[in-house]
């Protein structure tokens, strides 16, 4: 079976400095795949390249069998990949609802259907619906993360890429976000999850990749990686 | 949209108003009312007694007793405002302070002016000193008033008016009052008298806004949008009829119209898309040159005469074309870098115009641009309407009104559209906007082209109004002034751009004596604006929210009216 997303020997550089040094990975439709690794390992760079925000130096990205590594970002969204960027990056001065409407920017003219999706997001995160008229900047970190996930869902993606959704959140909020991801997974959404919180990410993932200084050093299914000694030492803080 | 946070305690209006009352009553110093009364009494006494000891031509008959002429009328009127201190309404603290500071500003200003033109403090009579003292007492009284957060007053006005005819009457009164205030102001000839008048209007308006008048007017005008727009158009169209056939101010008004149309265009680029363009006047210049070249001016280099209807489109399109040419390579830059590059392109335009003798006649420019002649209707000829003679410039003024109205329609539609939303998203967070599927390059280019298009259209009319175009009309200073008009009036709002342009044009015309210090005064005004009202004179809701959120976080944003709409 062709994977939904396939990355082959991807190299991404900022000027002369290579941040991603030839990584390959695959995401099967319906799976949750996680990319774990420390600060500066190249996780965010990889996601940004996949969504077209950065251009690779070498390598290929295939989405549903088609090359997308030279396709502009706005076109990639249209093809069905949503990217919830690192640090949430919601539009703080717009209302919650305006943020969601912008998430559906690529679906022009489908007002009624967009309305339906907004209602679905409100069903997923009732808090957002209650405060729909409130500026997004007034939300707490966890609530903003919910908005960021909701906003990414607005384009009705076939693949949703989340960059560190647990960053800076309280344990309770984190739990809430991850339980939402379980719910999304249950609905059959394909998720590519970038995380520093290896425990939470791996227990959710069908497949995991460990990335270190721009290279994939380990790959396996989620439970196997959770049990892997190197992962336990390096990312789960066990001796 | 809903505003769940509007009524947090659910106690309703009556309970809350009672709570405000008891709070204000309890926390006001006991001497406040006598202090304010004394201030008002002193001010009235000072306003009815002489401000100058002898007559030397100072305006307002300031040597007369019992006659409140000139600036003394304004202090007298503001004295009434001091008595607001006894009224138990929210916002009175600021209102009383505004009136008191107005009295101080006007009396001190006139006192100094009398002293300097009358040859020393000996020229100042006791009335002026009394007034200053009255104002100071009033300010002390205002300062002693304590009241809770001013969010309450928005609540009050937002729900107060419900009877439509009364609301429409209010709109008519406000606009009519504005027209009368402008006409009166334009008739004042002496600089000092005009400054006093302006100060009076400013402080009186500040007092009214403190009491919630601004909120009331914006609520009411929003409820009756069509009526408000029609009334505004009628008021604007009525202006030439108030000038008794005199063309001077109509000519200034026509220039304001050109400037305002360009300012609205700049507002798209800066206010909506957030791209700082410091060379914007170049697009205005492109339109003006196209217009001058194609209208068979006396000193044209291209001997063709294209009808004006086609010229305005051609000028706008040429300008938009240059907008794309300049925008395409530069729009990958952000913030300061983009500003520097646009600054450079503005200069390139001016220098090219200055040196391309074969086309632009270099520094001489193209003069003798004829009046617009549309189907035999000569814009230079005066007309008599309803028995009132309208000078030739009135034709241009009306054309400008149409242009500004058209530009406003374009702006308002863009602002509400998907494109407008995308621009705001780019301004707030470009990376996130790209991740949402917004084609940021195309949209930034569109903003640039749109702004250039509108500036070009305004430029084509301007060539006819000023009858000549030359490179020195398109300096960086002009770009800076346009930008200032936008910032002063309020970024992202239509009335703001018009108000900003009006102030920038009328005040220098009125303050001929300060001509050389005009920019100095203006810079000072902008600094004060940035400190005290950074959102501009007329703030857009969204912009206000942005600035409020930076200052005080969540609390300030639960104010009704700011939460509800975007």
PDB file of N, CA, C and O in Angstrom, chain A residues 18-21 23 38-42 211-217 235:
ATOM      1  N   UNK A  18      22.898  22.851   7.877  1.00  0.00           N
ATOM      2  CA  UNK A  18      21.860  21.846   7.634  1.00  0.00           C
ATOM      3  C   UNK A  18      21.152  21.500   8.934  1.00  0.00           C
ATOM      4  O   UNK A  18      21.776  21.067   9.902  1.00  0.00           O
ATOM      5  N   UNK A  19      19.843  21.700   8.945  1.00  0.00           N
ATOM      6  CA  UNK A  19      19.085  21.369  10.153  1.00  0.00           C
ATOM      7  C   UNK A  19      18.528  19.954  10.041  1.00  0.00           C
ATOM      8  O   UNK A  19      18.391  19.246  11.031  1.00  0.00           O
ATOM      9  N   UNK A  20      18.201  19.555   8.836  1.00  0.00           N
ATOM     10  CA  UNK A  20      17.699  18.204   8.594  1.00  0.00           C
ATOM     11  C   UNK A  20      18.639  17.567   7.575  1.00  0.00           C
ATOM     12  O   UNK A  20      18.836  18.106   6.489  1.00  0.00           O
ATOM     13  N   UNK A  21      19.228  16.437   7.954  1.00  0.00           N
ATOM     14  CA  UNK A  21      20.324  15.899   7.136  1.00  0.00           C
ATOM     15  C   UNK A  21      19.954  14.579   6.484  1.00  0.00           C
ATOM     16  O   UNK A  21      20.624  13.577   6.684  1.00  0.00           O
ATOM     17  N   UNK A  23      16.468  12.817   6.130  1.00  0.00           N
ATOM     18  CA  UNK A  23      15.601  11.894   6.858  1.00  0.00           C
ATOM     19  C   UNK A  23      14.551  11.297   5.919  1.00  0.00           C
ATOM     20  O   UNK A  23      14.174  11.893   4.917  1.00  0.00           O
ATOM     21  N   UNK A  38      14.923  15.881  20.948  1.00  0.00           N
ATOM     22  CA  UNK A  38      15.172  17.026  21.819  1.00  0.00           C
ATOM     23  C   UNK A  38      15.112  18.339  21.073  1.00  0.00           C
ATOM     24  O   UNK A  38      14.761  18.395  19.877  1.00  0.00           O
ATOM     25  N   UNK A  39      15.463  19.401  21.794  1.00  0.00           N
ATOM     26  CA  UNK A  39      15.516  20.731  21.178  1.00  0.00           C
ATOM     27  C   UNK A  39      16.538  20.753  20.058  1.00  0.00           C
ATOM     28  O   UNK A  39      17.619  20.202  20.196  1.00  0.00           O
ATOM     29  N   UNK A  40      16.181  21.389  18.962  1.00  0.00           N
ATOM     30  CA  UNK A  40      17.138  21.560  17.884  1.00  0.00           C
ATOM     31  C   UNK A  40      17.423  20.304  17.091  1.00  0.00           C
ATOM     32  O   UNK A  40      18.345  20.272  16.303  1.00  0.00           O
ATOM     33  N   UNK A  41      16.599  19.257  17.279  1.00  0.00           N
ATOM     34  CA  UNK A  41      16.848  18.018  16.555  1.00  0.00           C
ATOM     35  C   UNK A  41      16.422  18.120  15.091  1.00  0.00           C
ATOM     36  O   UNK A  41      16.873  17.353  14.258  1.00  0.00           O
ATOM     37  N   UNK A  42      15.544  19.088  14.784  1.00  0.00           N
ATOM     38  CA  UNK A  42      15.091  19.241  13.405  1.00  0.00           C
ATOM     39  C   UNK A  42      13.633  18.884  13.215  1.00  0.00           C
ATOM     40  O   UNK A  42      13.150  18.781  12.087  1.00  0.00           O
ATOM     41  N   UNK A 211      14.394  11.427  16.310  1.00  0.00           N
ATOM     42  CA  UNK A 211      15.276  12.252  15.484  1.00  0.00           C
ATOM     43  C   UNK A 211      16.293  12.942  16.377  1.00  0.00           C
ATOM     44  O   UNK A 211      15.966  13.445  17.457  1.00  0.00           O
ATOM     45  N   UNK A 212      17.538  12.892  15.945  1.00  0.00           N
ATOM     46  CA  UNK A 212      18.615  13.532  16.696  1.00  0.00           C
ATOM     47  C   UNK A 212      19.512  14.278  15.731  1.00  0.00           C
ATOM     48  O   UNK A 212      19.950  13.695  14.732  1.00  0.00           O
ATOM     49  N   UNK A 213      19.784  15.535  16.010  1.00  0.00           N
ATOM     50  CA  UNK A 213      20.590  16.415  15.155  1.00  0.00           C
ATOM     51  C   UNK A 213      20.370  16.147  13.660  1.00  0.00           C
ATOM     52  O   UNK A 213      21.301  15.933  12.899  1.00  0.00           O
ATOM     53  N   UNK A 214      19.121  16.167  13.290  1.00  0.00           N
ATOM     54  CA  UNK A 214      18.791  16.126  11.866  1.00  0.00           C
ATOM     55  C   UNK A 214      18.774  14.749  11.241  1.00  0.00           C
ATOM     56  O   UNK A 214      18.640  14.641  10.019  1.00  0.00           O
ATOM     57  N   UNK A 215      18.943  13.706  12.044  1.00  0.00           N
ATOM     58  CA  UNK A 215      18.910  12.356  11.478  1.00  0.00           C
ATOM     59  C   UNK A 215      17.953  11.486  12.260  1.00  0.00           C
ATOM     60  O   UNK A 215      17.827  11.613  13.472  1.00  0.00           O
ATOM     61  N   UNK A 216      17.325  10.546  11.543  1.00  0.00           N
ATOM     62  CA  UNK A 216      16.489   9.572  12.237  1.00  0.00           C
ATOM     63  C   UNK A 216      17.420   8.512  12.835  1.00  0.00           C
ATOM     64  O   UNK A 216      18.214   7.903  12.112  1.00  0.00           O
ATOM     65  N   UNK A 217      17.350   8.334  14.152  1.00  0.00           N
ATOM     66  CA  UNK A 217      18.249   7.346  14.763  1.00  0.00           C
ATOM     67  C   UNK A 217      17.510   6.063  15.121  1.00  0.00           C
ATOM     68  O   UNK A 217      18.142   5.028  15.355  1.00  0.00           O
ATOM     69  N   UNK A 235      14.835   9.908  26.583  1.00  0.00           N
ATOM     70  CA  UNK A 235      13.638  10.745  26.495  1.00  0.00           C
ATOM     71  C   UNK A 235      12.640  10.533  27.620  1.00  0.00           C
ATOM     72  O   UNK A 235      11.742  11.339  27.798  1.00  0.00           O
TER      73      UNK A 235
END
